[in-house]
Amino acid sequence: MKKSSALLLSVVSVFLAGGCEQEIIHEKVVEYIDEESYDDFGFYRRSDMALLEVELPEKTLQDDDVYVAGPFNGGEEAVGDNNFRLRKSSRMQVRYGVYVDPDAFLDGKTLADGYWFVSRKEGREVDAEGEEVIHRDAVEVAGRTVVSVASWETRFVPRDETIAHDGPVVYVKDNTGWDLLMLDVSGEAGAARLEPGGRSNLLGGKWTWFDLGAAAEGKEADLVFGNGSASLAAVHVKLDYCYYFNLTATEAVETSAFPEHAGIRVWVDDRTGWTATAMYLFGDVNDFGGLWPGIRPGGKLSYKGYDYTMFTVHSTAFGLNEQIIFNNNGMGTQLEKVPVTFSKDKPDYFYMITPMGTAAVDPEQRTGTEIAVEPEPDPEPNPDTPQYSMYILDQTGWNKLYIHYWATGYVPRGWPGTLLSEEDKVEKYGKIWYKFDFLQADTGKLFTFYFFYDPDLPKDTRVRANDFFTLDSDKYVLLTATSVKEIDPEE
């Protein structure tokens, strides 16, 4: 057995005469031991600790922190505690490690009661199917185990093995325990006995499927699942879309196609026509999931005739009040923000988005008209409706000037707004002003403004004026690099 030792410091507090507390530092000798070839490992074992050596997913961020968590240390409460943070091996590039003290475990728990790893930036450990992982190795004092982390929850892109079908498909989760599964179809859709066509993985959910064929499209049918000797009660359906069932030996229950998963998923019926869509989050935590334009999609799923794009959100968002802004991947168009509170009781959220905005939807009861897809046609111009202007006395020193403005529920122009030029300058009252013309539809609204010179710079470089004015006349304002206010143009 190879042995080496290192000097560690322990602190003992004692009370001296007069009640003064003093720390006395003692040296403690800890033995590092190794019976195996050390070439195979990244760390020596310790005589007083259990050792977890871990291989993390490729491209785990170098500035990330990874922690071990489980019943033995309070679970997710251990995140942020340096006693449970993994350290990188100095001799094996792919190996990380953490020493844990079984004598200090909570409530008599052991590692065999379960543990997992959490990335501060990429969420909880998941397996190749996106399921949360729990390791149950019984590691004792002076022992070692080597474990591998397959993926992190926000990085995981679920496999979608959807097979192209020319008609409605019946998907089932088979929990019958039968050796054989068949589907009898009768009614308008015809009469047939079908065997499973195969198995598919739909965004982390495994399903057995029966293809009913193009001729069954839109027709009513009775579905009876059986094994040749026993059968379940018939289920009556209209085959306007694919169906999903959970089967047991006693019943067939229609179920959701959306699989269980780690973290949070936001499902979006995207009718915007954008070439790419991103989801930005801000609120209790700004830039949650990434800087603007935000989180990119991670998969697609069709359910009850509607196609959904999936966005994955880190599980640390549970309990946060956030605002969602869907945008065309930072290319200049965004929808009005919508509030959401992420709850542990609700890991899935559903929206329909169109050029007109965002609406929450119920995937089980859709109409497809939750929000207008096309804008209402602009009314004919009415010469009696005033169209006002804002005159800006520019003292910013900027070489460009953008204006973005909005009212509650109303965004007349998409981000980043309007860029003013030399052609927009006019002379009035002996001064040179930028002249900004409002739309007729703007009249009477209470507006908030952003004034800035570069839309790619942080918000703190912009001048913001909340509820600046209600548009009921021409407005004159003085703008500096840090403030804006209404003024009397003749002063």
CSV table of C-alpha atoms in Angstrom, one decimal, residues 239-397:
chain,number,residue,atom,x,y,z
A,239,LEU,CA,-59.0,10.6,-36.1
A,240,ASP,CA,-58.3,14.3,-36.8
A,241,TYR,CA,-54.8,13.9,-35.2
A,242,CYS,CA,-52.5,11.4,-33.5
A,243,TYR,CA,-53.6,9.9,-30.2
A,244,TYR,CA,-51.5,9.0,-27.1
A,245,PHE,CA,-52.6,6.4,-24.6
A,246,ASN,CA,-51.2,4.9,-21.3
A,247,LEU,CA,-52.1,1.2,-21.2
A,248,THR,CA,-52.3,-1.0,-18.2
A,249,ALA,CA,-53.8,-4.5,-18.0
A,250,THR,CA,-57.1,-3.0,-17.0
A,251,GLU,CA,-57.6,0.2,-19.0
A,252,ALA,CA,-56.5,2.5,-21.8
A,253,VAL,CA,-56.4,6.2,-20.7
A,254,GLU,CA,-55.7,9.0,-23.1
A,255,THR,CA,-52.6,10.8,-22.0
A,256,SER,CA,-50.3,13.7,-22.9
A,257,ALA,CA,-47.4,13.3,-25.4
A,258,PHE,CA,-45.3,15.7,-23.3
A,259,PRO,CA,-42.8,13.6,-21.4
A,260,GLU,CA,-41.6,13.9,-17.8
A,261,HIS,CA,-38.3,15.7,-17.6
A,262,ALA,CA,-35.9,17.6,-15.5
A,263,GLY,CA,-36.2,21.4,-15.2
A,264,ILE,CA,-38.7,23.5,-17.1
A,265,ARG,CA,-39.9,23.3,-20.7
A,266,VAL,CA,-41.7,26.1,-22.5
A,267,TRP,CA,-43.7,24.8,-25.5
A,268,VAL,CA,-44.5,27.3,-28.3
A,269,ASP,CA,-47.0,27.1,-31.1
A,270,ASP,CA,-45.0,29.4,-33.3
A,271,ARG,CA,-47.1,31.2,-36.0
A,272,THR,CA,-44.8,34.2,-36.4
A,273,GLY,CA,-43.2,33.1,-39.7
A,274,TRP,CA,-39.8,34.1,-38.4
A,275,THR,CA,-36.8,32.1,-39.7
A,276,ALA,CA,-35.6,31.7,-36.2
A,277,THR,CA,-37.1,32.3,-32.7
A,278,ALA,CA,-35.5,32.8,-29.3
A,279,MET,CA,-36.9,33.3,-25.8
A,280,TYR,CA,-35.5,35.9,-23.5
A,281,LEU,CA,-36.1,36.0,-19.7
A,282,PHE,CA,-35.8,38.8,-17.3
A,283,GLY,CA,-37.3,39.7,-13.9
A,284,ASP,CA,-36.3,38.4,-10.5
A,285,VAL,CA,-33.1,37.3,-12.4
A,286,ASN,CA,-32.2,39.2,-15.6
A,287,ASP,CA,-30.7,37.4,-18.6
A,288,PHE,CA,-31.9,34.1,-17.2
A,289,GLY,CA,-30.8,31.4,-19.6
A,290,GLY,CA,-28.5,33.8,-21.5
A,291,LEU,CA,-28.0,37.3,-22.7
A,292,TRP,CA,-30.3,38.7,-25.4
A,293,PRO,CA,-31.7,37.3,-27.6
A,294,GLY,CA,-32.0,34.4,-25.0
A,295,ILE,CA,-32.7,30.7,-25.2
A,296,ARG,CA,-32.8,28.8,-28.5
A,297,PRO,CA,-35.2,26.0,-29.3
A,298,GLY,CA,-34.3,22.4,-28.3
A,299,GLY,CA,-36.8,20.3,-30.2
A,300,LYS,CA,-40.3,19.9,-31.7
A,301,LEU,CA,-43.4,17.9,-30.9
A,302,SER,CA,-46.8,17.6,-32.6
A,303,TYR,CA,-49.8,17.1,-30.3
A,304,LYS,CA,-53.5,17.1,-31.2
A,305,GLY,CA,-52.9,18.7,-34.5
A,306,TYR,CA,-50.6,21.5,-33.2
A,307,ASP,CA,-46.9,21.7,-33.7
A,308,TYR,CA,-44.8,22.9,-30.7
A,309,THR,CA,-41.3,24.2,-30.4
A,310,MET,CA,-39.6,23.4,-27.1
A,311,PHE,CA,-37.4,25.7,-25.0
A,312,THR,CA,-35.6,24.3,-21.9
A,313,VAL,CA,-35.2,26.5,-18.8
A,314,HIS,CA,-32.8,25.7,-15.9
A,315,SER,CA,-34.5,24.2,-12.8
A,316,THR,CA,-33.1,27.0,-10.6
A,317,ALA,CA,-35.9,29.2,-12.2
A,318,PHE,CA,-38.5,27.4,-10.0
A,319,GLY,CA,-40.0,30.1,-7.8
A,320,LEU,CA,-38.9,33.0,-9.9
A,321,ASN,CA,-41.1,35.7,-11.3
A,322,GLU,CA,-39.9,36.3,-14.9
A,323,GLN,CA,-41.0,38.1,-18.0
A,324,ILE,CA,-40.8,36.3,-21.4
A,325,ILE,CA,-40.0,38.1,-24.6
A,326,PHE,CA,-40.2,36.0,-27.8
A,327,ASN,CA,-38.1,37.5,-30.6
A,328,ASN,CA,-36.7,36.7,-34.0
A,329,ASN,CA,-33.4,35.6,-32.6
A,330,GLY,CA,-32.2,39.1,-32.1
A,331,MET,CA,-32.8,40.3,-35.6
A,332,GLY,CA,-34.9,43.3,-34.6
A,333,THR,CA,-38.4,42.1,-34.0
A,334,GLN,CA,-39.8,41.1,-30.6
A,335,LEU,CA,-43.2,40.5,-29.0
A,336,GLU,CA,-44.7,42.3,-26.0
A,337,LYS,CA,-43.4,40.7,-22.7
A,338,VAL,CA,-45.6,38.2,-20.8
A,339,PRO,CA,-45.2,37.5,-17.1
A,340,VAL,CA,-44.7,34.0,-15.8
A,341,THR,CA,-44.1,32.5,-12.3
A,342,PHE,CA,-42.2,29.2,-12.6
A,343,SER,CA,-43.6,26.7,-10.1
A,344,LYS,CA,-42.3,23.3,-9.2
A,345,ASP,CA,-45.8,22.0,-9.5
A,346,LYS,CA,-45.9,23.0,-13.2
A,347,PRO,CA,-42.8,22.0,-15.2
A,348,ASP,CA,-44.4,22.7,-18.6
A,349,TYR,CA,-45.8,26.0,-20.1
A,350,PHE,CA,-47.6,26.5,-23.4
A,351,TYR,CA,-47.9,29.5,-25.6
A,352,MET,CA,-49.1,30.5,-29.1
A,353,ILE,CA,-47.1,33.3,-30.7
A,354,THR,CA,-48.0,35.3,-33.8
A,355,PRO,CA,-46.9,38.7,-35.2
A,356,MET,CA,-49.7,40.1,-33.0
A,357,GLY,CA,-48.3,38.9,-29.7
A,358,THR,CA,-48.2,36.0,-27.2
A,359,ALA,CA,-51.1,34.0,-25.6
A,360,ALA,CA,-51.0,31.2,-23.0
A,361,VAL,CA,-52.8,28.1,-24.3
A,362,ASP,CA,-54.1,24.8,-23.0
A,363,PRO,CA,-52.7,21.9,-25.2
A,364,GLU,CA,-55.7,19.7,-24.3
A,365,GLN,CA,-58.3,22.3,-25.4
A,366,ARG,CA,-57.0,24.3,-28.4
A,367,THR,CA,-59.1,26.4,-30.8
A,368,GLY,CA,-56.2,27.7,-32.8
A,369,THR,CA,-57.6,31.2,-32.5
A,370,GLU,CA,-56.3,32.2,-29.1
A,371,ILE,CA,-54.6,35.2,-30.6
A,372,ALA,CA,-55.0,36.7,-34.1
A,373,VAL,CA,-52.4,35.5,-36.6
A,374,GLU,CA,-52.8,38.5,-39.0
A,375,PRO,CA,-53.1,42.1,-37.9
A,376,GLU,CA,-56.3,44.0,-38.5
A,377,PRO,CA,-56.1,46.1,-41.6
A,378,ASP,CA,-55.1,49.7,-40.9
A,379,PRO,CA,-58.0,52.1,-40.9
A,380,GLU,CA,-58.3,54.6,-43.6
A,381,PRO,CA,-56.5,57.8,-42.7
A,382,ASN,CA,-58.8,60.3,-41.0
A,383,PRO,CA,-57.7,63.9,-41.5
A,384,ASP,CA,-59.6,64.9,-38.3
A,385,THR,CA,-57.3,62.7,-36.2
A,386,PRO,CA,-54.3,64.8,-35.0
A,387,GLN,CA,-50.8,63.5,-35.8
A,388,TYR,CA,-48.3,65.0,-33.3
A,389,SER,CA,-44.6,65.4,-33.3
A,390,MET,CA,-41.8,65.4,-30.7
A,391,TYR,CA,-39.1,68.0,-31.0
A,392,ILE,CA,-35.8,66.9,-29.3
A,393,LEU,CA,-33.1,69.4,-28.3
A,394,ASP,CA,-30.1,67.1,-28.5
A,395,GLN,CA,-27.3,67.7,-25.9
A,396,THR,CA,-26.1,64.1,-25.6
A,397,GLY,CA,-22.9,64.4,-27.7
